[in-house]
XYZ file of C-alpha atoms in Angstrom:
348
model
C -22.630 -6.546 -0.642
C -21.879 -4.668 -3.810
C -24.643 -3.571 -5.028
C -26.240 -1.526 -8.135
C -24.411 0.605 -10.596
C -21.039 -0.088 -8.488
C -21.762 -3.767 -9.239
C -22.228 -3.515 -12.508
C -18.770 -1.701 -12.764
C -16.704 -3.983 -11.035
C -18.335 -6.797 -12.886
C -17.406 -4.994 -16.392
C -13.885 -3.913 -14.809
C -13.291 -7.819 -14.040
C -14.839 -8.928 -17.343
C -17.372 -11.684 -15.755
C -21.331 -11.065 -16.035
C -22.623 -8.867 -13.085
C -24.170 -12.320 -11.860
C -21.919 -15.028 -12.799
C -21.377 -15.674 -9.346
C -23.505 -17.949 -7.105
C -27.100 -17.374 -6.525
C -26.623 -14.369 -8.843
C -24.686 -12.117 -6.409
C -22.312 -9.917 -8.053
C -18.629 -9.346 -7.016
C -18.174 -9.006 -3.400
C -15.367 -9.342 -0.838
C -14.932 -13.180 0.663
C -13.347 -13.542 4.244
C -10.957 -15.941 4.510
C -9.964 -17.371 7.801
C -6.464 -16.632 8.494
C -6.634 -17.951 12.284
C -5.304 -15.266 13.974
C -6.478 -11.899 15.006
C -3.406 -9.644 14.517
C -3.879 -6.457 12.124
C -2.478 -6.822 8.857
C -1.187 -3.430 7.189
C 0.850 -5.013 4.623
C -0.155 -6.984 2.031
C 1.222 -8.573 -1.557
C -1.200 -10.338 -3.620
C 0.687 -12.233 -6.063
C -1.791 -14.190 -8.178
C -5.661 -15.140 -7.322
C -4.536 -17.922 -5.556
C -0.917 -16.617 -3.763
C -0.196 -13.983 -1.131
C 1.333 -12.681 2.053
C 0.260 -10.760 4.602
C 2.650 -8.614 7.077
C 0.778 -7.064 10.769
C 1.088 -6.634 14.142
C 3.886 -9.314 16.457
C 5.712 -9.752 14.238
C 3.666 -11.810 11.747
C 3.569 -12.918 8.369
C 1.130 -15.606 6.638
C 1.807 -16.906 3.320
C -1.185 -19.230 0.991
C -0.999 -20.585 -2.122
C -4.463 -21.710 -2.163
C -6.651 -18.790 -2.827
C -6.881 -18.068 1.194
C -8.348 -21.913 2.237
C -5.437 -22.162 4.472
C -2.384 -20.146 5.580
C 0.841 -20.860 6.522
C 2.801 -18.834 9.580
C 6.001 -18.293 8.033
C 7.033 -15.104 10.699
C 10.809 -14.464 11.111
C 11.947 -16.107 14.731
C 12.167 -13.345 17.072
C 9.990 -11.125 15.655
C 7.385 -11.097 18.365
C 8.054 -7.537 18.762
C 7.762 -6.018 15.841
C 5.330 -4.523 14.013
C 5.977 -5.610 10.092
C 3.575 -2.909 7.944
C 4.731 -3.286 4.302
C 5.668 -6.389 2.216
C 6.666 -6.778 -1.446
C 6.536 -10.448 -3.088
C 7.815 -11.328 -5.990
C 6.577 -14.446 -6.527
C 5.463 -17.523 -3.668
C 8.970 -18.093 -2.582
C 10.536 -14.717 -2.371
C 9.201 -11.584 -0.293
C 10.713 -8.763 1.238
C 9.112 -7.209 4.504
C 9.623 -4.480 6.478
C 9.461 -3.476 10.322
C 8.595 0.110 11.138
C 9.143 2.187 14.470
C 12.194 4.728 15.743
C 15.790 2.833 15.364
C 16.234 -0.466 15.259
C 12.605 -1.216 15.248
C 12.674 -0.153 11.591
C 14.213 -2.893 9.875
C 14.173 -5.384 6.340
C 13.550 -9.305 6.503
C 14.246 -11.172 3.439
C 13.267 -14.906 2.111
C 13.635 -16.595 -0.719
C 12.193 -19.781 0.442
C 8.558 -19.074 1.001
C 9.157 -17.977 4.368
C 10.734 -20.941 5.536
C 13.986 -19.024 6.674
C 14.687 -15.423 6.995
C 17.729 -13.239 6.614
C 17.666 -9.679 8.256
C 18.995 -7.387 5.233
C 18.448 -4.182 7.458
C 18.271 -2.610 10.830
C 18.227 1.105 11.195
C 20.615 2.342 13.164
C 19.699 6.352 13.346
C 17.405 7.195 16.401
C 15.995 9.964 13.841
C 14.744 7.767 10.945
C 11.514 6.125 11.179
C 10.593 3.822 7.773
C 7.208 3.839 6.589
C 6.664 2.087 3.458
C 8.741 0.273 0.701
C 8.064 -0.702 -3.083
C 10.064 -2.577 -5.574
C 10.524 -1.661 -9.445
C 11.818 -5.206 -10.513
C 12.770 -8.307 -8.247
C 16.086 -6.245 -7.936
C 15.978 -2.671 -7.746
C 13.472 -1.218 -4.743
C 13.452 1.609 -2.099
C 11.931 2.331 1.197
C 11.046 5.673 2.900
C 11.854 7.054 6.194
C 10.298 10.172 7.494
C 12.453 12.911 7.334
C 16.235 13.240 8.987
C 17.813 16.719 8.841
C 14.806 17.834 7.442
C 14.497 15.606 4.545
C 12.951 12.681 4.037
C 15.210 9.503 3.854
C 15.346 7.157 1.125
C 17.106 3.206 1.310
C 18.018 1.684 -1.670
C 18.487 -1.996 -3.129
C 19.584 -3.493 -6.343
C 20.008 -6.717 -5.477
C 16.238 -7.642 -4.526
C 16.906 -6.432 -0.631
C 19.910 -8.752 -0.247
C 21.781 -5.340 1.048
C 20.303 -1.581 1.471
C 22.013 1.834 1.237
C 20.856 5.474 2.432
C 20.686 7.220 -1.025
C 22.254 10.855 -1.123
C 19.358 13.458 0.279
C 20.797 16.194 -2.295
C 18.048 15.325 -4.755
C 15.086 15.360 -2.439
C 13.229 18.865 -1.353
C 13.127 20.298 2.176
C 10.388 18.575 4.215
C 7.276 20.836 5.731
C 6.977 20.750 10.034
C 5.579 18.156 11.157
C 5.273 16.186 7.842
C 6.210 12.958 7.407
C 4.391 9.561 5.762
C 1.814 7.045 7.350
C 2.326 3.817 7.798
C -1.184 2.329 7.619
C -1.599 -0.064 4.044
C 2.352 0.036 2.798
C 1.184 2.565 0.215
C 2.902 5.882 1.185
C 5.769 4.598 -1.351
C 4.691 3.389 -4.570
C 5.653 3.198 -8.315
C 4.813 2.616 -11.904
C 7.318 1.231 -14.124
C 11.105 0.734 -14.269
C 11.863 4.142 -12.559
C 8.895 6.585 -11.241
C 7.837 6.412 -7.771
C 6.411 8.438 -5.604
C 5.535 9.240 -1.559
C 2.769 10.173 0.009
C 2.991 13.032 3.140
C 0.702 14.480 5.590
C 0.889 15.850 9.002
C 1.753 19.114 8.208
C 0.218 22.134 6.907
C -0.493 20.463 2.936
C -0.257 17.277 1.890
C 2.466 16.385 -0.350
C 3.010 13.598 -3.057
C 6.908 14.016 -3.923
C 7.463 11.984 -7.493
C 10.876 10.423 -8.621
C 11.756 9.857 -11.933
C 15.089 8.025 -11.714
C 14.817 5.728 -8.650
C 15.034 8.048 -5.932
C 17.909 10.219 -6.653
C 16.264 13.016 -7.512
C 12.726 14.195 -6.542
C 9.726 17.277 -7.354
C 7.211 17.946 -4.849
C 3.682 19.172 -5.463
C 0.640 19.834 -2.808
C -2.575 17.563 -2.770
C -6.212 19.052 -2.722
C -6.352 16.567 0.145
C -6.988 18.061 3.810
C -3.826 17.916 6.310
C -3.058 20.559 9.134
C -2.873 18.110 11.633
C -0.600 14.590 12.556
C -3.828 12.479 11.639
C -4.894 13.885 8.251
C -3.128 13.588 4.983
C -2.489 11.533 2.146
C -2.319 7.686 3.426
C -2.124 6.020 -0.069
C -1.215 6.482 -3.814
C -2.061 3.962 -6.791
C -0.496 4.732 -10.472
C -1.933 2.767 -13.045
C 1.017 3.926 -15.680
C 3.305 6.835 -15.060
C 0.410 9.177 -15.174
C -2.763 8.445 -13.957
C -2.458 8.266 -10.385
C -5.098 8.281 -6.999
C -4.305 9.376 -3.375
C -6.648 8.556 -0.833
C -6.645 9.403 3.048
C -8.193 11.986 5.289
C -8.428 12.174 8.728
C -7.812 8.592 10.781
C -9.646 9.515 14.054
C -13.018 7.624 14.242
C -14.640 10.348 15.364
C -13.354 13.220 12.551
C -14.926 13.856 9.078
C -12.655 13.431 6.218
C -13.887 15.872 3.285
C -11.928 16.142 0.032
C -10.374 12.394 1.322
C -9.363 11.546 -2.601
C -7.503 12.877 -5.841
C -6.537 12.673 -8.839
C -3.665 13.101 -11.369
C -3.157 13.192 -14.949
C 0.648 14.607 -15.040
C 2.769 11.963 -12.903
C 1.409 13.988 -9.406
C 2.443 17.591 -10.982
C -1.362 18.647 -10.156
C -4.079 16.860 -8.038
C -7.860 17.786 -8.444
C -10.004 16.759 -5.785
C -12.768 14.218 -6.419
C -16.150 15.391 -7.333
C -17.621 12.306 -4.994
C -14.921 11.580 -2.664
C -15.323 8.322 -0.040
C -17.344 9.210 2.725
C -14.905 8.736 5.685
C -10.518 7.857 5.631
C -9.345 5.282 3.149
C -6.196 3.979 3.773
C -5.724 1.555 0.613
C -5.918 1.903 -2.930
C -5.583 -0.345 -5.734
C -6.488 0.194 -9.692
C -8.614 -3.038 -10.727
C -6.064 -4.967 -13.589
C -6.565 -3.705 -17.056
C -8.770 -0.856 -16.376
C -8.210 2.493 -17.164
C -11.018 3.807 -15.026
C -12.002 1.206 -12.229
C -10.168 1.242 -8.916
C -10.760 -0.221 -4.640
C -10.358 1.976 -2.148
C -10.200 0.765 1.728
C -10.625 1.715 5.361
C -11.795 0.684 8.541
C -15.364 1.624 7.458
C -15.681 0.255 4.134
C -14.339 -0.079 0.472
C -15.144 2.503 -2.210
C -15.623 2.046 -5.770
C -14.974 4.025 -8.624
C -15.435 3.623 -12.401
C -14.385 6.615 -14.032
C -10.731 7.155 -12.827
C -11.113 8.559 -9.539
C -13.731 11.144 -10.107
C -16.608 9.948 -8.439
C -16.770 7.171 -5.847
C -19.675 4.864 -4.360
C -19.389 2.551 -1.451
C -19.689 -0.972 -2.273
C -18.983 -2.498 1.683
C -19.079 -1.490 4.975
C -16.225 -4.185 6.294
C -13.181 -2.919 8.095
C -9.959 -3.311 5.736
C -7.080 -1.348 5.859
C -5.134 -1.845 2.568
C -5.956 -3.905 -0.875
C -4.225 -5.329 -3.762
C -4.904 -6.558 -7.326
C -2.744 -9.065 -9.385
C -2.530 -9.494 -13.188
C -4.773 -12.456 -13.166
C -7.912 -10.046 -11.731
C -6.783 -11.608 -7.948
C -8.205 -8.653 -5.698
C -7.288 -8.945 -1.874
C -7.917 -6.750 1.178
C -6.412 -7.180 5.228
C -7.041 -5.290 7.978
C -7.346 -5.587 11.438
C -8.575 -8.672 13.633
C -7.211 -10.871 11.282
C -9.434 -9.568 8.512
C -8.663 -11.082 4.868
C -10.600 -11.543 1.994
C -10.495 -11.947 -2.214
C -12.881 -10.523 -4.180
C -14.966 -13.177 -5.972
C -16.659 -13.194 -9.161
């Protein structure tokens, strides 16, 4: 349960009394029962009441309800894949995406609230592996494969993931060894605006955010105060709340590793991070800025969520449930997923 200082936070950060809700309990996560036990990685809140979740065999669930009941709208033939990212645009129209080598990375499409499904992309290179994808407008959006000839790979839409091309690599900078993006809350690739995004690396020696001011065509790199020097530690998640204020989270994913220095900050688009002064206690693989705050943003991972008021600086755990990645809508919907079927909305 959230509790003290932290509660009185979120409750300010969601403008509702700190105990409005219930018996007087302040804002706190609310399971809903989705009915199955798969682990969802991807996740699009689009209002308090509508969103879909993407996980493990192929599965998607879409409710319009607030998360009373969900409806199993996965692509047929899907079984096998393992769907870590979605985008929705609204209750009808999503975009979803498969990750793995080759053809296991591919792009579903609806625009019927899941009711039928049109496979926009299949990957075809044995080297590219997509990760994550993020959409500027309901037209224009990208996804990220780790690198290919030693760059990473960007796909590009402008006609809401209809159709997908490999954008020229010119633009983007040389990729470390052994770096490439996790696929763990569909956060390695996010943006801010009509035209900056930016991708989150680890793996390798540093940990990278590379930043994009025009799409994807052309990119600047800059290293992370976050630890990396091995395939499990890096940054696993990035949240801009305009095109400069922006959080990475991550660390270390292995149960049984610390994860110091596991979140930072940025005041200049991701040209400099500085590590927080309280980071989360263990790996966070989510991150989501709470709507309308400048300074109040959800962090998430298998061992709890983290709360901070002032902008990333200084964080305080607000509950110990296993999530893996969160989301916040305009209307002050919060949602988090994670594994066994785990979903809940955070409720005033």
């Amino acid at each position: 349960m959230t509790t003290g200082l932290a509660a009185a936070a979120l409750a300010a950060a969601l403008a509702v009394p700190a105990q409005a809700h219930g018996e007087g309990r302040p804002p706190h996560w609310e399971l809903k029962e989705t009915g199955t036990d798969v682990r969802f990685r991807g996740l699009a809140a689009v209002s308090r009441n509508s969103a879909w979740l993407a996980g493990s065999a192929g599965t998607v669930l879409r409710t319009g309800d607030g998360g009373r009941t969900w409806r199993n709208v996965s692509p047929p033939g899907a079984q096998d894949l393992q769907f870590r990212d979605i985008e929705a645009f609204d209750a009808r129209r999503a975009v979803v995406l498969a990750i793995g080598e080759g053809e296991a990375s591919r792009v579903y499409r609806t625009g019927d609230g899941g009711a039928t499904w049109t496979e926009s992309f299949r990957n075809t290179d044995p080297r590219a592996f997509y990760d994550c994808l993020t959409f500027f407008d309901p037209r224009h959006g990208l996804a990220m494969s780790d690198p290919v000839d030693g760059k990473f790979r960007i796909l590009s839409t402008k006609d809401g993931g209809r159709s997908w091309k490999v954008l020229p690599n010119e633009g983007m900078p040389p990729a470390l060894e052994g770096e490439a993006g996790f696929a763990a809350s569909g956060q390695c690739l996010v943006n801010s605006g009509p035209r900056d995004v930016w991708l989150a690396t680890g793996g390798a020696a540093r940990a990278r955010v590379l930043h994009s001011a025009d799409r994807g065509l052309t990119w600047t790199v800059a290293d992370t105060t976050v630890p990396a020097g091995d395939p499990a530690r890096g940054v696993f998640a990035l949240a801009f709340r305009d095109r400069a204020h922006g959080i990475a989270v991550g660390g270390d994913y292995r149960a049984d590793q610390l994860s110091p220095r596991a979140a930072a900050t940025t005041g200049d688009a991701g040209r400099t991070w500085t590590t927080a002064a309280q980071p989360p206690p263990a790996y966070r693989s989510g991150v989501a800025w709470l709507p309308y705050s400048r300074t109040t943003a959800l962090a998430v991972g298998p061992t709890g969520t983290d709360l901070t008021a002032d902008g990333g600086r200084t964080w305080r755990t607000v509950d110990t449930g296993s999530y893996d990645t969160v989301d916040c809508t305009p209307d002050r919907g919060c949602w988090a997923a994670g594994e066994k079927g785990r979903v809940a909305r955070l409720e005033n």
